[in-house]
CSV table of C-alpha atoms and ligand atoms in Angstrom, one decimal:
chain,number,residue,atom,x,y,z
U,1,MET,CA,-0.1,0.1,0.2
U,2,SER,CA,1.4,3.3,-0.5
U,3,PHE,CA,0.7,6.2,1.6
U,4,LYS,CA,0.8,10.0,0.3
U,5,ARG,CA,3.0,10.5,3.5
U,6,ASN,CA,5.1,8.8,6.3
U,7,ILE,CA,5.3,10.8,9.5
U,8,ILE,CA,7.0,9.5,12.7
U,9,ILE,CA,5.5,10.8,15.7
U,10,THR,CA,7.9,9.8,19.1
U,11,GLY,CA,6.5,9.7,21.9
U,12,GLY,CA,3.4,8.4,20.5
U,13,ALA,CA,2.2,5.5,23.3
U,14,GLY,CA,2.3,8.9,26.0
U,15,PHE,CA,-0.3,11.2,27.2
U,16,ILE,CA,-0.1,13.9,24.5
U,17,GLY,CA,1.7,12.0,22.2
U,18,SER,CA,-1.1,9.3,22.4
U,19,HIS,CA,-4.0,11.9,21.2
U,20,VAL,CA,-1.7,13.2,18.5
U,21,VAL,CA,-1.6,9.3,17.1
U,22,ARG,CA,-5.3,9.1,17.2
U,23,LEU,CA,-5.9,12.0,15.9
U,24,PHE,CA,-3.6,11.5,12.9
U,25,VAL,CA,-4.4,7.8,12.1
U,26,ASN,CA,-7.8,8.8,12.1
U,27,LYS,CA,-8.4,11.5,9.9
U,28,TYR,CA,-5.8,11.1,7.4
U,29,PRO,CA,-5.9,7.5,6.1
U,30,GLU,CA,-3.7,8.3,3.2
U,31,TYR,CA,-1.0,9.1,5.9
U,32,ARG,CA,1.3,6.4,7.0
U,33,ILE,CA,1.4,7.2,11.0
U,34,ILE,CA,4.6,5.4,12.6
U,35,ASN,CA,4.5,6.1,16.7
U,36,LEU,CA,8.0,5.7,17.8
U,37,ASP,CA,8.5,5.2,21.8
U,38,LYS,CA,10.9,3.3,23.7
U,39,LEU,CA,7.8,2.6,26.4
U,40,THR,CA,9.6,4.1,29.7
U,41,TYR,CA,8.1,4.0,32.5
U,42,ALA,CA,5.7,7.1,30.9
U,43,GLY,CA,4.6,4.8,27.4
U,44,ASN,CA,1.7,3.1,27.5
U,45,LEU,CA,0.1,1.0,24.6
U,46,ALA,CA,-2.4,0.1,26.3
U,47,ASN,CA,-3.4,4.1,24.9
U,48,LEU,CA,-3.7,3.0,21.7
U,49,ARG,CA,-6.1,0.2,21.5
U,50,ASP,CA,-9.0,1.5,19.6
U,51,ILE,CA,-6.6,2.3,16.5
U,52,GLU,CA,-3.8,-0.4,17.1
U,53,ASN,CA,-5.4,-2.3,13.7
U,54,GLU,CA,-5.6,0.0,11.9
U,55,GLU,CA,-4.2,0.3,8.7
U,56,ASN,CA,-1.9,3.5,8.4
U,57,TYR,CA,-0.4,2.5,12.2
U,58,ILE,CA,2.3,1.1,12.9
U,59,PHE,CA,4.2,0.8,16.6
U,60,VAL,CA,8.3,0.6,16.4
U,61,LYS,CA,9.9,0.5,19.8
U,62,GLY,CA,13.2,2.2,20.0
U,63,ASP,CA,15.3,4.9,21.6
U,64,ILE,CA,15.4,8.5,19.8
U,65,CYS,CA,19.2,8.2,21.8
U,66,ASP,CA,20.4,5.6,19.0
U,67,TYR,CA,21.1,7.8,16.3
U,68,GLU,CA,21.9,4.6,14.1
U,69,ALA,CA,18.6,3.1,14.7
U,70,MET,CA,16.9,6.6,13.9
U,71,GLN,CA,18.5,6.9,10.6
U,72,ALA,CA,17.5,3.3,9.5
U,73,LEU,CA,14.1,4.8,10.7
U,74,PHE,CA,14.1,7.3,8.3
U,75,ARG,CA,15.9,5.2,5.6
U,76,GLU,CA,13.2,2.2,6.0
U,77,TYR,CA,9.9,4.1,6.6
U,78,LYS,CA,10.9,6.9,4.1
U,79,VAL,CA,10.1,9.8,6.3
U,80,ASP,CA,9.2,13.0,5.0
U,81,GLY,CA,7.4,14.7,8.4
U,82,ILE,CA,8.2,14.1,12.1
U,83,ILE,CA,6.1,15.1,15.0
U,84,HIS,CA,8.5,14.9,17.7
U,85,LEU,CA,7.4,14.7,21.5
U,86,ALA,CA,8.9,12.0,22.9
U,87,ALA,CA,10.9,13.2,26.3
U,88,GLU,CA,11.0,12.9,29.9
U,89,SER,CA,8.4,15.2,31.1
U,90,HIS,CA,8.1,15.4,35.3
U,91,VAL,CA,9.3,18.2,36.9
U,92,ASP,CA,10.2,16.2,39.9
U,93,ARG,CA,11.9,13.7,38.4
U,94,SER,CA,14.2,16.1,36.7
U,95,ILE,CA,15.0,17.5,40.1
U,96,LYS,CA,16.2,13.8,41.5
U,97,ASP,CA,17.5,12.6,37.9
U,98,PRO,CA,19.1,15.5,36.1
U,99,PHE,CA,20.8,13.5,33.7
U,100,THR,CA,18.4,10.6,32.1
U,101,PHE,CA,16.7,14.3,31.3
U,102,ALA,CA,19.6,16.1,29.6
U,103,GLN,CA,20.1,12.9,27.5
U,104,THR,CA,16.9,12.1,26.9
U,105,ASN,CA,15.9,15.3,26.0
U,106,VAL,CA,18.9,17.1,24.1
U,107,MET,CA,20.0,14.1,23.0
U,108,GLY,CA,17.5,12.4,21.7
U,109,THR,CA,16.5,15.6,19.8
U,110,LEU,CA,20.1,16.0,18.4
U,111,ALA,CA,19.8,12.2,17.5
U,112,LEU,CA,16.4,13.0,15.2
U,113,LEU,CA,17.5,16.2,13.9
U,114,GLN,CA,20.6,14.8,12.4
U,115,ALA,CA,19.3,11.7,10.7
U,116,ALA,CA,16.2,13.9,9.8
U,117,LYS,CA,19.0,15.8,8.3
U,118,VAL,CA,21.3,13.0,7.1
U,119,TYR,CA,18.5,11.4,5.3
U,120,TRP,CA,16.3,14.4,3.8
U,121,ASP,CA,20.1,15.4,2.5
U,122,SER,CA,20.4,12.3,0.8
U,123,LEU,CA,16.9,12.8,-1.2
U,124,PRO,CA,17.1,14.9,-5.1
U,125,GLU,CA,14.2,17.3,-3.7
U,126,LYS,CA,15.8,17.5,-0.7
U,127,TYR,CA,14.3,19.6,1.9
U,128,GLU,CA,11.2,19.9,-0.1
U,129,GLY,CA,8.0,18.9,1.5
U,130,LYS,CA,9.7,18.0,4.5
U,131,ARG,CA,8.8,19.5,8.0
U,132,PHE,CA,10.6,18.7,11.5
U,133,TYR,CA,8.0,19.9,14.2
U,134,HIS,CA,9.4,19.7,17.8
U,135,ILE,CA,6.6,20.2,20.4
U,136,SER,CA,8.4,22.2,23.6
U,137,THR,CA,6.7,23.5,26.7
U,138,ASP,CA,5.6,26.9,28.4
U,139,GLU,CA,8.0,26.1,31.1
U,140,VAL,CA,11.2,27.0,28.7
U,141,TYR,CA,10.3,30.8,29.2
U,142,GLY,CA,10.8,30.5,33.3
U,143,THR,CA,8.1,32.6,35.9
U,144,LEU,CA,5.6,35.5,35.3
U,145,ALA,CA,4.8,37.4,38.7
U,146,PHE,CA,1.1,38.0,39.4
U,147,ASP,CA,0.7,40.9,37.0
U,148,GLY,CA,-1.6,40.2,34.5
U,149,THR,CA,1.6,39.3,32.1
U,150,PHE,CA,1.3,36.4,29.3
U,151,PHE,CA,4.5,34.8,27.2
U,152,THR,CA,4.8,35.2,24.1
U,153,GLU,CA,7.1,33.9,21.1
U,154,ASP,CA,9.3,36.4,21.5
U,155,THR,CA,9.5,36.0,25.4
U,156,LYS,CA,13.0,35.4,26.3
U,157,TYR,CA,13.8,31.6,27.8
U,158,ASP,CA,14.7,31.7,31.2
U,159,PRO,CA,14.1,28.2,32.5
U,160,HIS,CA,14.3,26.9,35.6
U,161,SER,CA,14.3,23.5,36.4
U,162,PRO,CA,16.9,20.5,35.0
U,163,TYR,CA,13.4,19.7,32.8
U,164,SER,CA,12.8,23.2,31.5
U,165,ALA,CA,16.8,23.4,31.0
U,166,SER,CA,16.6,20.6,28.7
U,167,LYS,CA,13.4,21.1,26.9
U,168,ALA,CA,15.4,25.0,26.2
U,169,GLY,CA,18.4,23.0,25.1
U,170,SER,CA,16.8,20.9,22.4
U,171,ASP,CA,14.7,24.3,21.9
U,172,HIS,CA,17.7,25.7,20.8
U,173,PHE,CA,19.1,23.1,18.9
U,174,VAL,CA,16.0,22.4,16.5
U,175,ARG,CA,16.4,26.2,15.8
U,176,ALA,CA,20.4,25.8,15.2
U,177,PHE,CA,19.3,23.4,12.6
U,178,GLN,CA,16.8,25.6,10.8
U,179,ASP,CA,19.7,28.4,11.1
U,180,THR,CA,22.5,26.6,9.6
U,181,TYR,CA,21.3,24.1,7.4
U,182,GLY,CA,18.2,25.1,6.5
U,183,LEU,CA,16.3,22.2,7.9
U,184,PRO,CA,12.5,22.6,7.7
U,185,ALA,CA,11.8,23.2,12.0
U,186,LEU,CA,8.9,24.3,14.0
U,187,VAL,CA,8.8,24.4,17.6
U,188,THR,CA,5.4,24.9,19.4
U,189,ASN,CA,5.3,26.1,23.5
U,190,CYS,CA,2.5,24.8,25.5
U,191,SER,CA,1.0,25.1,29.1
U,192,ASN,CA,-0.3,22.9,30.9
U,193,ASN,CA,-2.2,19.5,29.6
U,194,TYR,CA,-5.1,17.9,31.5
U,195,GLY,CA,-7.4,14.5,30.0
U,196,PRO,CA,-7.7,11.4,29.5
U,197,TYR,CA,-4.1,9.1,29.5
U,198,GLN,CA,-1.8,11.4,31.7
U,199,PHE,CA,0.5,9.5,33.4
U,200,PRO,CA,-0.9,10.2,37.7
U,201,GLU,CA,2.3,11.4,38.9
U,202,LYS,CA,1.2,15.0,37.3
U,203,LEU,CA,-1.2,17.0,39.5
U,204,ILE,CA,-4.9,16.1,38.2
U,205,PRO,CA,-4.5,12.1,37.8
U,206,LEU,CA,-2.4,11.5,40.7
U,207,PHE,CA,-5.2,13.9,42.7
U,208,ILE,CA,-8.4,12.2,41.3
U,209,ASN,CA,-6.9,8.6,42.1
U,210,ASN,CA,-5.8,9.7,45.5
U,211,ILE,CA,-9.5,11.0,45.9
U,212,ARG,CA,-10.7,7.8,44.9
U,213,GLN,CA,-9.1,5.8,47.2
U,214,GLY,CA,-8.5,8.5,50.2
U,215,LYS,CA,-5.3,9.1,50.3
U,216,PRO,CA,-3.7,12.5,51.1
U,217,LEU,CA,-3.3,14.7,48.6
U,218,PRO,CA,0.5,16.7,48.3
U,219,VAL,CA,-0.5,20.5,47.8
U,220,TYR,CA,3.4,21.7,47.2
U,221,GLY,CA,4.0,24.3,49.8
U,222,LYS,CA,1.0,27.0,49.9
U,223,GLY,CA,-0.6,26.0,46.7
U,224,GLU,CA,-0.7,29.5,45.2
U,225,ASN,CA,1.4,28.7,41.9
U,226,VAL,CA,-0.7,28.9,39.3
U,227,ARG,CA,-0.8,27.0,36.0
U,228,ASP,CA,-2.3,27.3,32.8
U,229,TRP,CA,-4.6,24.5,31.4
U,230,LEU,CA,-5.6,22.9,28.5
U,231,TYR,CA,-8.0,19.9,27.5
U,232,VAL,CA,-5.5,17.2,25.8
U,233,VAL,CA,-7.2,17.2,22.6
U,234,ASP,CA,-7.2,20.7,21.5
U,235,HIS,CA,-3.9,20.4,22.0
U,236,ALA,CA,-3.5,17.5,19.6
U,237,ARG,CA,-6.0,19.8,17.3
U,238,ALA,CA,-3.5,22.7,17.3
U,239,ILE,CA,-0.9,20.3,16.3
U,240,ASP,CA,-2.3,18.8,13.6
U,241,VAL,CA,-3.0,22.6,12.3
U,242,ILE,CA,0.8,23.6,13.2
U,243,PHE,CA,1.8,20.7,11.4
U,244,HIS,CA,0.2,21.4,8.2
U,245,ALA,CA,-0.4,25.1,8.0
U,246,GLY,CA,2.4,26.6,10.0
U,247,LYS,CA,5.4,28.6,9.0
U,248,THR,CA,8.6,26.8,8.4
U,249,GLY,CA,11.0,28.2,11.3
U,250,ASP,CA,8.2,29.6,13.3
U,251,THR,CA,7.2,29.6,16.4
U,252,TYR,CA,3.6,29.3,17.9
U,253,ASN,CA,2.6,29.3,22.1
U,254,ILE,CA,-0.4,27.1,22.4
U,255,GLY,CA,-2.9,27.6,25.4
U,256,GLY,CA,-6.5,28.5,26.8
U,257,PHE,CA,-6.3,31.4,28.4
U,258,ASN,CA,-7.2,29.5,31.5
U,259,GLU,CA,-5.0,30.0,34.4
U,260,TRP,CA,-5.9,28.0,37.7
U,261,LYS,CA,-4.1,29.0,41.3
U,262,ASN,CA,-3.2,25.1,41.8
U,263,ILE,CA,-5.4,24.7,45.7
U,264,ASP,CA,-8.4,26.6,43.3
U,265,LEU,CA,-8.1,23.8,41.1
U,266,ILE,CA,-7.7,21.3,43.6
U,267,LYS,CA,-10.8,22.3,45.1
U,268,VAL,CA,-12.8,21.8,41.9
U,269,ILE,CA,-11.3,17.9,41.2
U,270,ILE,CA,-12.1,17.4,45.1
U,271,GLU,CA,-16.0,18.9,44.3
U,272,THR,CA,-16.2,17.0,41.0
U,273,VAL,CA,-14.8,13.9,42.0
U,274,ASP,CA,-16.9,13.8,45.4
U,275,ARG,CA,-20.2,14.6,43.2
U,276,LEU,CA,-19.5,11.5,40.5
U,277,LEU,CA,-18.9,9.0,43.5
U,278,GLY,CA,-22.3,10.2,44.9
U,279,ASN,CA,-20.0,11.7,48.1
U,280,PRO,CA,-21.5,14.1,50.2
U,281,VAL,CA,-20.0,17.7,50.0
U,282,GLY,CA,-16.7,18.1,51.5
U,283,THR,CA,-16.0,14.7,52.3
U,284,SER,CA,-12.9,14.7,51.0
U,285,ASP,CA,-11.5,17.7,52.2
U,286,HIS,CA,-9.6,17.2,54.7
U,287,LEU,CA,-7.5,15.1,51.9
U,288,ILE,CA,-5.5,18.3,51.3
U,289,THR,CA,-2.3,17.9,53.1
U,290,TYR,CA,0.4,20.9,52.6
U,291,VAL,CA,3.8,19.7,52.0
U,292,THR,CA,7.1,21.0,51.6
U,293,ASP,CA,7.0,22.9,48.3
U,294,ARG,CA,9.1,22.1,45.0
U,295,LEU,CA,12.6,23.3,44.9
U,296,GLY,CA,12.6,26.2,42.4
U,297,HIS,CA,9.1,26.0,41.8
U,298,ASP,CA,8.2,28.3,39.4
U,299,LEU,CA,5.4,30.7,40.6
U,300,ARG,CA,3.0,31.3,37.7
U,301,TYR,CA,3.1,30.0,33.6
U,302,ALA,CA,0.4,31.8,31.2
U,303,ILE,CA,0.5,31.6,27.8
U,304,ASP,CA,-0.8,34.2,24.8
U,305,SER,CA,-2.1,32.1,21.9
U,306,ASN,CA,-3.0,35.4,20.1
U,307,LYS,CA,-0.4,34.7,17.2
U,308,LEU,CA,-2.3,30.6,16.8
U,309,LYS,CA,-5.3,32.3,16.7
U,310,ASN,CA,-4.9,35.3,14.5
U,311,GLU,CA,-2.3,33.8,11.7
U,312,LEU,CA,-4.0,30.2,11.8
U,313,GLY,CA,-7.8,30.0,13.3
U,314,TRP,CA,-7.1,27.6,16.9
U,315,GLU,CA,-8.6,27.7,19.3
U,316,PRO,CA,-9.6,25.3,22.0
U,317,SER,CA,-13.0,23.8,21.3
U,318,LEU,CA,-13.8,23.0,25.4
U,319,GLN,CA,-14.2,25.0,28.3
U,320,PHE,CA,-12.6,24.2,31.0
U,321,GLU,CA,-15.7,23.0,33.6
U,322,GLU,CA,-16.5,20.5,30.2
U,323,GLY,CA,-12.8,19.6,29.9
U,324,ILE,CA,-12.3,19.1,33.7
U,325,GLU,CA,-15.9,16.6,34.5
U,326,LYS,CA,-14.8,14.3,31.1
U,327,THR,CA,-11.6,14.2,32.5
U,328,VAL,CA,-12.7,12.7,36.5
U,329,GLN,CA,-15.5,10.8,34.6
U,330,TRP,CA,-13.0,9.2,32.6
U,331,TYR,CA,-10.0,8.4,35.2
U,332,LEU,CA,-13.2,7.2,37.6
U,333,GLU,CA,-14.8,4.6,34.5
U,334,ASN,CA,-11.3,3.5,33.8
U,335,PRO,CA,-10.1,2.4,36.8
U,336,GLU,CA,-8.6,-0.9,35.6
U,337,TRP,CA,-5.9,1.8,33.5
U,338,MET,CA,-4.9,3.3,36.7
U,339,GLU,CA,-4.3,0.3,38.4
U,340,HIS,CA,-2.5,-1.1,35.9
U,341,VAL,CA,0.0,2.0,35.1
U,342,ILE,CA,0.3,1.8,38.8
U,343,SER,CA,2.6,-1.1,39.4
U,344,GLY,CA,6.1,-2.2,39.2
U,345,GLU,CA,8.6,0.1,38.3
U,346,TYR,CA,5.9,3.6,39.2
U,347,GLN,CA,4.8,2.0,42.8
U,348,GLN,CA,8.1,2.2,44.1
U,349,TYR,CA,9.0,5.5,42.5
U,350,TYR,CA,5.5,6.6,44.1
U,351,ASP,CA,6.3,5.3,47.4
U,352,SER,CA,9.9,6.5,46.9
U,353,MET,CA,8.5,10.1,46.5
U,354,TYR,CA,5.2,10.1,49.0
U,355,ASN,CA,5.3,7.7,51.6
M,1,LIG,P1,4.6,11.4,28.4
M,1,LIG,O1,6.2,11.2,30.1
M,1,LIG,O2,3.2,11.0,29.3
M,1,LIG,O3,5.6,10.8,27.8
M,1,LIG,C1,6.8,10.6,27.1
M,1,LIG,C2,6.4,9.5,26.0
M,1,LIG,O4,7.8,9.6,25.7
M,1,LIG,C3,6.5,8.6,26.5
M,1,LIG,O5,5.7,7.3,26.2
M,1,LIG,C4,7.9,7.3,26.4
M,1,LIG,O6,7.8,6.3,26.5
M,1,LIG,C5,8.6,8.4,25.8
M,1,LIG,N1,9.9,8.5,25.6
M,1,LIG,C6,10.6,8.5,27.0
M,1,LIG,N2,12.2,8.7,26.5
M,1,LIG,C7,12.0,8.3,25.1
M,1,LIG,C8,13.2,7.9,24.2
M,1,LIG,N3,14.6,8.0,24.4
M,1,LIG,N4,13.0,7.3,23.1
M,1,LIG,C9,11.6,7.2,22.6
M,1,LIG,N5,10.7,7.5,23.2
M,1,LIG,C10,10.8,7.9,24.9
M,1,LIG,O7,5.0,13.1,28.5
M,1,LIG,P2,3.4,14.1,28.0
M,1,LIG,O8,3.3,14.6,28.8
M,1,LIG,O9,2.9,13.5,26.7
M,1,LIG,O10,4.6,15.2,26.8
M,1,LIG,C11,5.1,14.8,25.6
M,1,LIG,C12,6.1,16.3,25.1
M,1,LIG,O11,5.0,17.4,25.4
M,1,LIG,C13,7.3,16.5,25.7
M,1,LIG,O12,8.0,16.6,24.9
M,1,LIG,C14,6.5,17.5,26.9
M,1,LIG,O13,7.8,17.9,27.1
M,1,LIG,C15,5.8,17.9,26.2
M,1,LIG,N6,5.1,19.2,26.7
M,1,LIG,C16,4.0,18.3,27.6
M,1,LIG,C17,2.8,19.3,28.3
M,1,LIG,C18,2.1,18.3,29.2
M,1,LIG,O14,1.5,18.8,30.0
M,1,LIG,N7,2.3,16.9,29.6
M,1,LIG,C19,2.9,20.6,28.2
M,1,LIG,C20,3.7,21.3,27.6
M,1,LIG,C21,4.6,20.2,26.5
M,2,LIG,O1,3.3,24.2,31.4
M,2,LIG,C1,3.7,22.9,30.9
M,2,LIG,C2,4.2,21.5,31.7
M,2,LIG,O2,3.3,21.1,32.4
M,2,LIG,C3,4.7,20.7,31.4
M,2,LIG,O3,5.9,20.7,30.3
M,2,LIG,C4,5.5,19.3,31.5
M,2,LIG,O4,5.9,18.3,31.2
M,2,LIG,C5,4.1,18.7,32.7
M,2,LIG,O5,4.7,17.5,33.6
M,2,LIG,C6,3.4,20.4,33.5
M,2,LIG,O6,4.8,20.8,34.2
M,2,LIG,P1,4.2,21.0,36.0
M,2,LIG,O7,4.9,20.5,36.6
M,2,LIG,O8,2.9,22.2,36.2
M,2,LIG,O9,2.5,20.0,36.0
M,2,LIG,P2,2.7,18.6,37.5
M,2,LIG,O10,1.7,18.3,36.8
M,2,LIG,O11,4.0,18.3,37.7
M,2,LIG,O12,2.5,20.0,39.0
M,2,LIG,C7,1.0,21.1,38.6
M,2,LIG,C8,1.5,21.8,39.2
M,2,LIG,O13,1.2,21.3,40.6
M,2,LIG,C9,2.4,22.7,39.9
M,2,LIG,O14,2.4,23.9,40.2
M,2,LIG,C10,3.1,21.4,41.5
M,2,LIG,C11,1.7,21.5,42.1
M,2,LIG,N1,1.8,20.0,42.6
M,2,LIG,C12,1.8,18.7,41.6
M,2,LIG,C13,1.7,17.7,42.1
M,2,LIG,C14,2.8,16.3,40.9
M,2,LIG,C15,1.6,19.7,43.8
M,2,LIG,O15,1.2,20.7,44.3
M,2,LIG,N2,1.3,18.5,44.4
M,2,LIG,C16,1.7,17.3,43.6
M,2,LIG,O16,2.0,16.2,43.9
């Protein structure tokens, strides 16, 4: 079978990647989607059961840091586009083990860039019709005060955690390949995602699961930090629009203008879980437990995504109230997914962090 395009999606077994893979496989039967994932603790093929038998989908287990394997993959599948999400993504882990973050996020991205460059350089048409799309985060911009300002595409990079420093490093390499070799690259910086299939080390799924089990909810510091939350399917929709219509060499911020102070968000989660479980109002309030703050904890993130709206017409499709309701409902209706991921290696990590 011949396909119009051959696209690698890295990290497709992870949280956001699985939503991007699902959207592309279903929406573009004329594209072959190659999901490249190492299946670390965060990669879970159960996230993709509904599309795993589609004819335009292939899963390849591999490490983005393995340069030879990445070269072979580009050649074997005649890859003309890559959407790069694979990364170590959890800030708390980066504080404990920064080396893994530098290795995966910086060296892995560099291996992919070089593999793409070498393969595309070998073709008669070179970079024509090719695209290297790198998924980054708003955390590279650092932190904002409570002053109503936003991160724009022109905000200077100022990462604080080993995670955001490693993402910033990878972004710089992508732009260096664009500027030095003319590699057709794009970078987007997105705010906090929430929704189904998120690994329960991140705030929202961790807290939903803890409430379900009557376990403490560890609120870092005073719970006053602010994050800007976007439903994951809306991020996947933005990635689709930008992959197809974004300007090569450009950067787009993605966000939902939806800022929440952690403690206020936590109260919404508690209220929603209790209501959907049929518990009386206030049942789980006592689980809130203030704990030592995260080291270097960024105070506030807020994304200005007006460029994306004005140039490419993307806007979030879901209001937060609807998104959080759908999300809580999904986790409560899929306890077996939760049990599966909270086992083995993850359980040991969980114990070392919280017990
Ligand atoms: P995740 O941790 O859920 O998934 C990461 C995936 O990458 C996993 O499937 C893992 O197996 C895979 N992976 C890790 N190391 C690999 C390697 N060496 N080779 C191949 N695969 C490897 O992450 P996520 O939350 O879905 O984030 C995806 C991307 O989006 C990341 O680049 C992250 O920085 C970025 N991002 C995330 C958010 C968010 O809120 N989660 C927001 C903005 C940007
Ligand atoms: O902003 C985008 C980033 O969002 C992504 O680049 C990261 O990959 C993603 O993990 C996320 O980073 P955060 O650190 O903002 O997400 P996390 O869910 O870990 O934490 C959200 C907020 O909640 C943060 O202020 C820390 C706080 N928190 C988190 C946990 C896990 C708690 O108070 N208690 C917790 O147990």
